[in-house]
Coordinates of C-alpha atoms in Angstrom, one line a residue:
X1 CA 93.7 12.2 100.2
X2 CA 92.4 13.3 103.4
X3 CA 90.7 10.7 105.7
X4 CA 88.1 11.1 108.3
X5 CA 88.6 10.7 112.4
X6 CA 87.8 7.0 111.8
X7 CA 91.3 6.5 110.8
X8 CA 92.4 6.9 114.5
X9 CA 89.6 5.5 116.5
X10 CA 91.1 5.6 119.7
X11 CA 92.2 9.1 119.7
X12 CA 88.7 10.5 120.7
X13 CA 88.3 8.1 123.5
X14 CA 91.9 8.2 125.0
X15 CA 93.0 11.6 124.7
X16 CA 91.6 13.0 127.8
X17 CA 93.8 10.5 130.1
X18 CA 96.9 11.8 128.5
X19 CA 96.4 15.7 128.3
X20 CA 98.2 16.6 131.4
X21 CA 101.5 14.9 130.2
X22 CA 101.1 16.0 126.8
X23 CA 99.9 19.6 126.7
X24 CA 103.4 21.4 126.3
X25 CA 105.3 19.0 128.2
X26 CA 108.5 18.0 127.1
X27 CA 107.5 18.8 123.1
X28 CA 109.3 22.4 122.6
X29 CA 107.1 25.6 123.2
X30 CA 107.9 28.5 125.8
X31 CA 110.0 27.8 128.7
X32 CA 108.9 29.8 131.7
X33 CA 111.4 32.5 133.0
X34 CA 111.0 34.6 136.0
X35 CA 108.5 37.2 136.2
X36 CA 109.0 40.5 135.9
X37 CA 105.8 41.9 137.6
X38 CA 103.4 40.0 139.8
X39 CA 101.5 38.0 137.5
X40 CA 98.2 38.4 139.4
X41 CA 96.1 38.9 136.0
X42 CA 94.7 35.3 135.9
X43 CA 93.4 35.1 139.4
X44 CA 91.9 38.8 139.3
X45 CA 90.0 37.9 135.7
X46 CA 88.7 34.7 136.8
X47 CA 85.1 36.0 138.4
X48 CA 84.9 39.0 135.8
X49 CA 83.3 37.5 132.8
X50 CA 86.5 38.5 131.2
X51 CA 87.8 36.6 128.0
X52 CA 89.2 33.4 129.1
X53 CA 93.0 33.2 129.4
X54 CA 94.5 30.1 127.7
X55 CA 97.7 28.6 129.5
X56 CA 98.4 25.8 126.8
X57 CA 96.8 24.2 124.0
X58 CA 97.8 21.2 121.4
X59 CA 96.0 19.6 118.4
X60 CA 95.8 16.0 117.3
X61 CA 95.4 15.4 113.7
X62 CA 92.4 13.3 112.7
X63 CA 93.3 13.1 109.2
X64 CA 96.3 11.1 107.5
X65 CA 98.2 14.3 106.2
X66 CA 99.2 17.4 108.0
X67 CA 98.0 20.5 105.7
X68 CA 97.2 23.8 106.0
X69 CA 93.5 22.8 106.7
X70 CA 93.9 19.5 108.8
X71 CA 90.4 18.2 111.0
X72 CA 92.0 18.0 114.4
X73 CA 90.9 17.9 118.1
X74 CA 92.0 20.9 119.5
X75 CA 92.3 21.1 123.5
X76 CA 93.1 23.9 125.9
X77 CA 93.9 24.5 129.6
X78 CA 93.1 27.7 131.2
X79 CA 95.3 29.7 133.4
X80 CA 95.0 28.9 137.4
X81 CA 91.9 30.7 138.8
X82 CA 89.6 30.8 135.5
X83 CA 86.2 29.7 135.8
X84 CA 84.8 29.0 132.5
X85 CA 82.7 26.3 130.8
X86 CA 83.2 27.7 127.3
X87 CA 86.5 29.1 125.3
X88 CA 85.7 30.6 122.1
X89 CA 88.3 30.3 119.4
X90 CA 88.6 30.9 115.5
X91 CA 90.1 27.7 113.7
X92 CA 92.5 28.0 110.7
X93 CA 89.8 28.0 108.3
X94 CA 88.3 31.0 109.8
X95 CA 85.5 28.9 111.7
X96 CA 84.2 30.3 114.9
X97 CA 84.7 27.2 117.4
X98 CA 83.7 26.9 121.3
X99 CA 86.1 24.5 123.2
X100 CA 84.2 23.3 126.0
X101 CA 84.7 21.2 129.3
X102 CA 80.9 20.0 129.1
X103 CA 81.6 16.3 127.8
X104 CA 80.1 17.7 124.4
X105 CA 80.8 17.9 120.9
X106 CA 84.4 16.3 121.1
X107 CA 85.3 17.2 124.7
X108 CA 85.3 13.6 126.3
X109 CA 84.9 14.5 130.2
X110 CA 83.2 17.1 131.9
X111 CA 84.9 19.2 134.3
X112 CA 88.5 17.7 134.0
X113 CA 89.9 21.2 133.1
X114 CA 90.6 20.2 129.7
X115 CA 88.5 22.4 126.8
X116 CA 88.2 20.8 123.2
X117 CA 86.3 20.9 119.9
X118 CA 87.0 19.6 116.7
X119 CA 88.1 22.0 114.0
X120 CA 91.0 22.9 111.2
X121 CA 94.4 23.4 111.9
X122 CA 96.9 24.6 109.5
X123 CA 100.1 22.7 110.6
X124 CA 101.9 24.1 107.5
X125 CA 102.3 27.6 108.9
X126 CA 102.8 26.1 112.2
X127 CA 105.4 24.2 111.3
X128 CA 107.3 27.0 109.1
X129 CA 106.8 29.1 112.6
X130 CA 109.0 26.6 114.2
X131 CA 111.4 26.7 111.4
X132 CA 111.5 30.3 111.7
X133 CA 112.1 30.5 115.5
X134 CA 115.5 28.0 114.8
X135 CA 116.6 30.0 112.0
X136 CA 116.6 33.1 114.0
X137 CA 118.3 31.4 116.9
X138 CA 121.0 30.2 114.6
X139 CA 121.8 33.4 113.2
X140 CA 121.8 34.9 117.1
X141 CA 123.1 32.2 119.1
X142 CA 123.8 34.6 121.6
X143 CA 120.5 36.3 122.0
X144 CA 117.8 33.9 123.1
X145 CA 114.4 34.2 121.4
X146 CA 111.5 34.8 124.1
X147 CA 107.8 35.7 124.0
X148 CA 106.6 38.2 126.6
X149 CA 103.2 38.3 128.0
X150 CA 101.5 41.7 128.8
X151 CA 98.3 43.1 130.9
X152 CA 97.6 46.0 129.5
X153 CA 101.2 47.2 128.6
X154 CA 102.9 45.7 131.6
X155 CA 105.2 42.7 130.8
X156 CA 104.3 40.2 133.5
X157 CA 106.2 37.2 132.3
X158 CA 108.6 36.1 129.5
X159 CA 109.3 32.8 128.1
X160 CA 112.1 31.1 126.1
X161 CA 111.0 29.9 122.9
X162 CA 111.9 26.7 121.8
X163 CA 111.1 25.4 118.4
X164 CA 109.1 22.0 118.2
X165 CA 111.1 18.9 116.8
X166 CA 110.1 18.5 113.2
X167 CA 109.2 14.8 114.3
X168 CA 106.3 15.5 116.2
X169 CA 104.3 16.9 113.3
X170 CA 102.5 13.2 112.7
X171 CA 98.8 12.4 112.8
X172 CA 97.3 11.0 116.2
X173 CA 100.2 12.8 117.9
X174 CA 99.4 15.8 120.4
X175 CA 101.1 18.7 119.0
X176 CA 101.6 22.0 121.0
X177 CA 100.1 25.2 119.6
X178 CA 101.8 28.5 121.4
X179 CA 102.4 31.8 120.5
X180 CA 105.9 32.9 119.0
X181 CA 106.3 36.6 118.2
X182 CA 109.7 37.7 117.3
X183 CA 110.2 41.1 118.2
X184 CA 113.7 41.3 116.8
X185 CA 112.1 40.9 113.1
X186 CA 110.6 44.3 113.3
X187 CA 112.0 47.6 113.0
X188 CA 109.5 50.0 114.9
X189 CA 110.4 53.0 113.0
X190 CA 109.6 51.1 109.5
X191 CA 106.5 49.0 110.8
X192 CA 105.2 50.7 113.9
X193 CA 105.5 54.6 114.1
X194 CA 106.6 56.2 111.1
X195 CA 108.0 59.9 111.4
X196 CA 110.8 59.6 109.1
X197 CA 111.2 63.0 107.1
X198 CA 111.3 61.4 103.8
X199 CA 107.9 59.9 104.7
X200 CA 106.1 62.4 106.2
X201 CA 107.5 65.1 103.5
X202 CA 107.1 62.8 100.5
X203 CA 106.7 65.3 97.7
X204 CA 104.4 62.9 95.8
X205 CA 102.0 62.2 98.6
X206 CA 102.2 64.9 101.4
X207 CA 101.7 68.4 101.2
X208 CA 103.5 71.4 103.3
X209 CA 101.0 74.2 103.8
X210 CA 103.8 76.7 104.9
X211 CA 106.2 76.4 101.6
X212 CA 103.3 75.0 99.5
X213 CA 105.9 72.0 98.6
X214 CA 104.6 68.9 97.9
X215 CA 101.2 67.4 96.1
X216 CA 98.3 69.0 97.8
X217 CA 96.1 66.0 96.5
X218 CA 98.5 63.3 97.8
X219 CA 97.3 60.3 99.5
X220 CA 98.6 61.2 102.7
X221 CA 97.1 64.7 102.8
X222 CA 94.6 65.8 105.0
X223 CA 92.5 66.9 102.1
X224 CA 92.7 63.3 100.8
X225 CA 91.5 62.0 104.1
X226 CA 88.5 64.3 103.9
X227 CA 87.5 63.8 100.5
X228 CA 87.5 59.9 100.8
X229 CA 85.6 60.4 104.0
X230 CA 82.7 62.6 102.8
X231 CA 79.6 61.4 100.8
X232 CA 77.7 62.8 98.4
X233 CA 75.2 64.4 100.6
X234 CA 78.0 67.1 102.1
X235 CA 81.0 68.3 100.2
X236 CA 84.3 67.5 101.8
X237 CA 84.8 71.1 102.6
X238 CA 81.6 71.9 104.1
X239 CA 82.3 68.8 106.4
X240 CA 85.6 70.2 107.6
X241 CA 84.2 73.3 108.5
X242 CA 81.3 72.1 110.2
X243 CA 83.7 69.9 112.3
X244 CA 86.0 72.9 112.9
X245 CA 83.5 75.6 113.9
X246 CA 82.4 73.3 116.7
X247 CA 85.3 74.8 118.7
X248 CA 83.8 78.4 118.3
X249 CA 80.6 77.8 120.4
X250 CA 79.6 76.3 123.6
X251 CA 78.8 72.6 123.1
X252 CA 76.9 70.2 125.3
X253 CA 78.1 66.6 125.1
X254 CA 76.7 64.1 127.4
X255 CA 75.7 66.8 130.0
X256 CA 79.0 68.6 129.9
X257 CA 79.2 72.2 128.8
X258 CA 82.6 72.1 126.8
X259 CA 83.4 75.7 126.4
X260 CA 84.3 77.4 123.3
X261 CA 87.8 78.2 122.1
X262 CA 87.2 81.1 119.8
X263 CA 90.9 81.4 118.6
X264 CA 89.7 78.9 116.2
X265 CA 88.3 81.6 113.9
X266 CA 91.3 83.7 113.5
X267 CA 94.2 81.3 113.9
X268 CA 92.7 78.4 111.7
X269 CA 89.4 79.3 109.6
X270 CA 90.1 83.0 108.6
X271 CA 93.6 82.5 107.3
X272 CA 92.4 79.3 105.3
X273 CA 92.0 80.1 101.6
X274 CA 88.7 79.9 99.9
X275 CA 87.3 79.0 96.7
X276 CA 83.8 80.5 96.2
X277 CA 83.4 80.8 99.4
X278 CA 84.3 77.3 100.5
X279 CA 87.4 76.0 102.2
X280 CA 90.2 75.2 99.9
X281 CA 91.4 71.7 101.0
X282 CA 94.3 71.8 98.8
X283 CA 95.5 74.5 101.1
X284 CA 94.7 72.8 104.2
X285 CA 96.6 74.1 107.1
X286 CA 97.3 70.6 108.5
X287 CA 101.0 69.0 108.2
X288 CA 101.3 65.4 108.4
X289 CA 104.0 64.5 111.2
X290 CA 103.3 60.6 111.5
X291 CA 101.8 57.4 110.3
X292 CA 101.1 54.7 113.0
X293 CA 100.1 51.0 112.7
X294 CA 97.9 50.1 115.8
X295 CA 97.8 46.2 114.7
X296 CA 97.9 45.7 118.5
X297 CA 94.4 47.3 119.0
X298 CA 93.0 44.3 117.3
X299 CA 92.9 40.5 118.1
X300 CA 90.3 37.7 118.7
X301 CA 90.8 38.0 122.5
X302 CA 88.4 41.0 122.4
X303 CA 88.3 44.6 121.0
X304 CA 90.0 47.4 122.8
X305 CA 88.1 50.5 123.9
X306 CA 87.3 51.4 120.3
X307 CA 85.7 49.1 118.1
X308 CA 89.0 48.6 115.9
X309 CA 88.2 45.3 114.6
X310 CA 90.5 42.3 114.4
X311 CA 93.1 44.0 112.5
X312 CA 93.4 47.1 114.9
X313 CA 93.7 50.7 113.7
X314 CA 95.4 52.8 111.1
X315 CA 96.2 56.4 112.4
X316 CA 97.4 59.8 110.7
X317 CA 98.7 62.4 113.0
X318 CA 98.3 65.8 111.8
X319 CA 99.8 69.2 113.3
X320 CA 98.1 72.6 112.6
X321 CA 100.2 75.4 111.0
X322 CA 100.0 79.0 112.0
X323 CA 99.5 81.1 109.1
X324 CA 97.8 84.0 111.4
X325 CA 101.5 85.3 111.9
X326 CA 104.3 86.7 110.2
X327 CA 106.1 83.1 110.1
X328 CA 104.2 80.0 109.2
X329 CA 105.0 76.9 111.4
X330 CA 103.5 73.8 113.0
X331 CA 101.8 74.7 116.3
X332 CA 100.4 72.6 119.4
X333 CA 97.4 71.4 117.8
X334 CA 97.3 67.6 116.9
X335 CA 94.6 66.2 114.6
X336 CA 94.5 62.1 114.9
X337 CA 92.4 60.3 112.1
X338 CA 91.8 56.5 113.8
X339 CA 90.7 54.2 111.3
X340 CA 89.3 50.8 112.2
X341 CA 91.2 48.4 109.4
X342 CA 88.5 46.6 107.3
X343 CA 89.9 43.4 107.4
X344 CA 88.2 40.6 109.3
X345 CA 89.2 37.1 108.1
X346 CA 92.2 35.6 109.9
X347 CA 93.8 35.2 106.5
X348 CA 92.9 38.8 105.4
X349 CA 94.3 40.1 109.0
X350 CA 97.6 38.1 108.4
X351 CA 98.0 39.4 105.0
X352 CA 97.8 43.0 106.3
X353 CA 100.2 42.2 109.2
X354 CA 102.8 40.8 106.7
X355 CA 102.6 43.9 104.4
X356 CA 103.4 46.2 107.5
X357 CA 106.1 43.5 108.5
X358 CA 107.8 43.4 105.3
X359 CA 108.5 47.1 105.5
X360 CA 111.2 46.0 108.4
X361 CA 113.0 44.0 105.4
X362 CA 116.5 44.6 104.9
X363 CA 115.7 45.8 101.1
X364 CA 113.3 48.4 102.3
X365 CA 115.2 51.7 102.9
X366 CA 112.9 54.0 105.1
X367 CA 111.6 56.9 103.1
X368 CA 112.7 55.3 99.9
X369 CA 110.5 55.3 96.6
X370 CA 110.1 51.5 97.0
X371 CA 109.2 51.8 100.8
X372 CA 106.6 54.7 100.4
X373 CA 105.1 53.2 97.5
X374 CA 104.8 49.9 99.6
X375 CA 103.2 51.8 102.4
X376 CA 100.7 53.9 100.5
X377 CA 99.6 50.7 98.9
X378 CA 98.9 49.6 102.7
X379 CA 96.8 53.0 103.8
X380 CA 95.0 53.4 100.7
X381 CA 93.0 50.0 101.6
X382 CA 91.9 51.8 104.7
X383 CA 91.1 55.6 103.6
X384 CA 89.3 55.3 100.4
X385 CA 85.6 55.8 100.2
X386 CA 83.5 52.5 100.6
X387 CA 86.7 50.9 102.4
X388 CA 84.2 50.0 105.0
X389 CA 80.5 49.9 103.4
X390 CA 78.5 49.3 106.7
X391 CA 79.9 52.4 108.2
X392 CA 78.9 56.2 108.0
X393 CA 79.6 57.2 104.6
X394 CA 81.4 53.9 104.2
X395 CA 84.4 55.4 105.6
X396 CA 86.4 53.2 107.7
X397 CA 87.2 56.2 110.1
X398 CA 86.3 55.2 113.7
X399 CA 87.2 58.6 115.3
X400 CA 88.9 61.7 115.1
X401 CA 90.8 63.0 118.0
X402 CA 92.6 66.2 119.0
X403 CA 94.8 67.1 121.5
X404 CA 95.9 71.1 121.7
X405 CA 96.7 74.0 123.8
X406 CA 97.0 76.4 121.0
X407 CA 93.4 77.9 121.0
X408 CA 93.5 78.2 124.7
X409 CA 95.3 76.9 127.6
X410 CA 95.3 74.2 129.3
X411 CA 95.7 71.4 127.0
X412 CA 92.5 69.8 126.0
X413 CA 91.6 66.6 124.3
X414 CA 88.2 66.0 122.2
X415 CA 86.8 63.0 120.3
X416 CA 84.7 63.3 117.1
X417 CA 82.6 60.4 115.1
X418 CA 80.8 60.6 112.0
X419 CA 77.4 60.4 112.7
X420 CA 73.5 59.9 111.3
X421 CA 72.1 58.3 108.3
X422 CA 71.0 59.5 104.7
X423 CA 71.7 63.3 104.1
X424 CA 72.6 63.6 107.8
X425 CA 75.5 61.4 107.2
X426 CA 79.0 63.5 107.1
X427 CA 78.6 65.2 110.0
X428 CA 81.7 65.0 112.5
X429 CA 79.9 65.6 116.1
X430 CA 81.7 65.8 119.2
X431 CA 81.3 62.8 121.5
X432 CA 82.4 61.8 124.9
X433 CA 86.2 60.6 125.2
X434 CA 86.2 57.0 125.7
X435 CA 87.0 55.7 129.3
X436 CA 87.6 59.2 130.8
X437 CA 85.2 60.8 133.1
X438 CA 84.3 64.3 133.4
X439 CA 87.1 66.2 134.9
X440 CA 85.1 67.3 138.1
X441 CA 84.7 63.6 139.6
X442 CA 88.4 63.4 140.0
X443 CA 89.2 63.0 143.7
X444 CA 85.7 62.6 144.7
X445 CA 83.4 60.0 146.4
X446 CA 81.8 59.1 143.2
X447 CA 85.2 58.1 141.5
X448 CA 86.0 56.1 144.6
X449 CA 82.8 54.2 144.7
X450 CA 82.9 53.5 140.9
X451 CA 86.5 51.9 141.4
X452 CA 85.9 50.1 144.1
X453 CA 82.4 48.7 142.9
X454 CA 84.4 47.7 139.8
X455 CA 87.5 46.6 141.0
X456 CA 87.5 43.0 139.5
X457 CA 86.5 44.3 136.0
X458 CA 89.1 47.2 135.8
X459 CA 91.8 44.6 136.9
X460 CA 90.7 42.4 134.4
X461 CA 90.4 45.1 131.4
X462 CA 86.8 44.4 131.1
X463 CA 85.0 47.5 132.3
X464 CA 83.2 50.3 130.9
X465 CA 82.8 53.9 132.0
X466 CA 79.0 54.4 131.6
X467 CA 77.5 57.7 130.2
X468 CA 75.9 58.2 134.0
X469 CA 76.8 57.3 137.3
X470 CA 75.6 56.8 140.0
X471 CA 72.3 57.8 139.1
X472 CA 70.5 58.5 135.3
X473 CA 70.6 62.3 136.0
X474 CA 74.3 62.2 137.0
X475 CA 76.8 62.7 134.0
X476 CA 79.7 60.3 134.5
X477 CA 81.5 60.0 131.0
X478 CA 83.4 63.4 130.2
X479 CA 83.7 65.0 126.8
X480 CA 86.9 67.5 127.0
X481 CA 89.6 66.3 129.4
X482 CA 91.9 68.9 130.5
X483 CA 95.4 68.6 131.3
X484 CA 96.9 71.6 132.9
X485 CA 99.6 69.8 134.9
X486 CA 101.9 66.7 133.9
X487 CA 102.6 65.9 137.6
X488 CA 99.0 66.5 138.7
X489 CA 97.4 64.7 135.4
X490 CA 96.2 61.2 137.0
X491 CA 93.1 59.8 138.8
X492 CA 92.6 59.2 142.4
X493 CA 90.5 59.7 145.4
X494 CA 90.6 59.0 149.0
X495 CA 89.6 55.5 150.0
X496 CA 90.3 53.6 146.9
X497 CA 90.8 50.1 148.0
X498 CA 93.2 48.6 145.2
X499 CA 95.9 50.9 144.2
X500 CA 96.5 48.8 141.0
X501 CA 92.8 49.1 140.1
X502 CA 93.2 52.9 140.5
X503 CA 96.3 53.2 138.2
X504 CA 94.8 50.7 135.6
X505 CA 91.6 53.1 135.6
X506 CA 93.5 56.3 135.6
X507 CA 96.2 54.8 132.7
X508 CA 93.4 54.1 130.5
X509 CA 92.0 57.7 130.6
X510 CA 92.8 60.2 128.0
X511 CA 94.3 62.6 130.7
X512 CA 96.0 60.0 132.8
X513 CA 97.7 58.3 129.4
X514 CA 98.7 61.7 128.4
X515 CA 100.0 62.7 131.8
X516 CA 101.4 61.2 135.1
X517 CA 100.5 57.5 134.4
X518 CA 102.9 57.4 131.8
X519 CA 105.0 60.4 132.4
X520 CA 104.3 62.2 129.5
X521 CA 104.0 65.8 128.6
X522 CA 100.6 66.0 127.0
X523 CA 101.8 64.5 123.6
X524 CA 103.0 60.8 122.8
X525 CA 103.8 62.3 119.3
X526 CA 104.0 66.1 119.0
X527 CA 103.6 68.5 116.3
X528 CA 107.5 68.0 115.3
X529 CA 107.0 64.3 114.9
X530 CA 109.1 64.0 118.4
X531 CA 108.1 60.7 120.8
X532 CA 107.3 60.8 124.3
X533 CA 109.9 58.8 126.3
X534 CA 106.9 56.4 126.9
X535 CA 107.2 55.5 123.1
X536 CA 110.7 56.6 122.1
X537 CA 112.7 54.5 124.7
X538 CA 111.0 51.1 123.2
X539 CA 111.8 52.6 119.6
X540 CA 115.4 52.7 120.3
X541 CA 115.4 49.4 122.1
X542 CA 112.1 47.2 122.5
X543 CA 113.8 45.3 125.4
X544 CA 114.2 48.4 127.3
X545 CA 111.9 49.4 129.6
X546 CA 110.4 52.7 130.3
X547 CA 109.7 53.0 134.3
X548 CA 107.0 55.2 135.7
X549 CA 106.6 55.6 139.6
X550 CA 103.4 55.2 140.8
X551 CA 102.0 59.0 141.6
X552 CA 100.1 57.5 144.8
X553 CA 102.2 54.6 146.0
X554 CA 105.4 55.8 145.2
X555 CA 107.2 52.9 146.2
X556 CA 105.8 51.1 143.1
X557 CA 107.6 51.5 139.7
X558 CA 106.2 50.0 136.6
X559 CA 108.2 49.2 133.7
X560 CA 106.6 49.6 130.6
X561 CA 107.4 47.7 127.3
X562 CA 105.0 49.6 124.9
X563 CA 107.1 49.0 121.7
X564 CA 108.0 45.5 122.6
X565 CA 104.4 44.5 122.7
X566 CA 103.6 46.1 119.6
X567 CA 106.6 44.5 117.6
X568 CA 105.8 41.0 119.2
X569 CA 102.2 41.4 118.3
X570 CA 103.1 42.3 114.6
X571 CA 105.4 39.6 114.0
X572 CA 103.2 37.1 115.6
X573 CA 99.9 37.9 113.7
X574 CA 101.9 38.1 110.3
X575 CA 103.4 34.5 110.8
X576 CA 101.6 32.2 113.2
X577 CA 98.4 30.2 112.2
X578 CA 95.4 31.9 113.2
X579 CA 94.6 29.4 116.0
X580 CA 97.6 30.9 118.0
X581 CA 95.4 34.2 118.3
X582 CA 93.5 32.4 121.1
X583 CA 96.2 33.4 123.2
X584 CA 96.0 36.9 122.9
X585 CA 95.0 39.1 125.8
X586 CA 92.5 41.9 125.2
X587 CA 94.1 45.5 125.7
X588 CA 91.6 48.0 127.0
X589 CA 93.0 51.1 125.6
X590 CA 91.9 54.2 124.1
X591 CA 95.3 55.2 123.1

């Protein structure tokens, strides 16, 4: 039977005097390795209002037994340079806690740099995590397990994972809590970016518009996604046609004139078969090329550029096919359905992550019947009608984005949201492209002034790109980024004070990420399912960096570890106690 904290009356009185020695010191946990990049993130984020960066944490069990819900004193120290008085975390029972250094609510000494509160800790899962680390090390003695820290896709440090001794799991003893994702446990082709032919051509779940092979009502078809997104007010066919016809006329979005791409009519709408005048969605000219798990866009540390929620996003990538010519085939017109996964609680997010991690198990053959069934069970949780009752139409869709040059050169990116309420719900309306100014602001004093005025926030991944700047009369956030040249597609301006801020700002834009800042030729997944080198390098070997030379300061090269970041995140969320999510760093990203 559990007992109250009175069982250990000296713990709350004496813990502050030993915290410096106990927090992760000599008790296992990560052992620092040399940094691969200058780890300036902590100092840069200290004054910006960004989420606190936790350096170390431990918990002292106040009950007589260590269980999956043990009342404990939770203590944390922040990275050097952080200036916060409160640190929000989520306990392992799902309770929102605020660790404080104000001498309140379990914090004994104000201003000593130790933040604390009393909450529930899942020591069962935490102990299992240590056993799992130990088991992986025993089976791979020549490959030390590590845990990396990332700053918006750049690996800034890496630490050896050292499991805690079983003897430390006792009441009244400081037990370190630390993040521990094992990248080796994740096969990214199975669990992150899925393009295998036996998946995207699954005859029971997909449809090929050129050959008419497959199931036109399958759960991974364009038809199925649009039908589940629609409401009783507007039919799926009308929803689809209204969306596509936005390309046929000039649009005004946030004060920008978005020019029509009239080839939409002869290339997509006219060849599309109709039934009683309405588009026949069972003959949709969009072919599946990828299913993508973006769990990394979630987390308790803060949302990404999109409101993806704690479990990130699920994405489907389709390519348009050309029925207007004599030969039918995929064309460079990509449509990405981006769903916010509607799981919020710690346990629900962990269960979601475990489902994806299980796809990497040795018993799962990529593209097999068992694999595809397991994958469909995951995707259906998100795409079905009323999966997110509080969002328009009850659809979990966050946005649909497109990337194309088939209708007109140059490459153009657009973004659409479900808008309205009541009968006006079910309209996919063109919206500004997140974090990306209008193209005419590139290489201007306006851009220079914005980056210089927001340098600290940009470096801390805590900024936004406002609709207007510098005055309410000047549209700033853009609506249709164009990419005419890979070598020229990045954001810059003479007089920007800190090039690292310029790079981060540029990299977070649609055009910078799909261009020079990631050495990418327009698409990260193209119409044939081929990945950009930025992604493909990590798919083959997550520990191999993809190196990109800075387009402005050419002496600077950045090694990106995109897939290592995603694999580590998936394994960590799937296997660790929820309290470990407090170490997550928010990633400001649209991609």
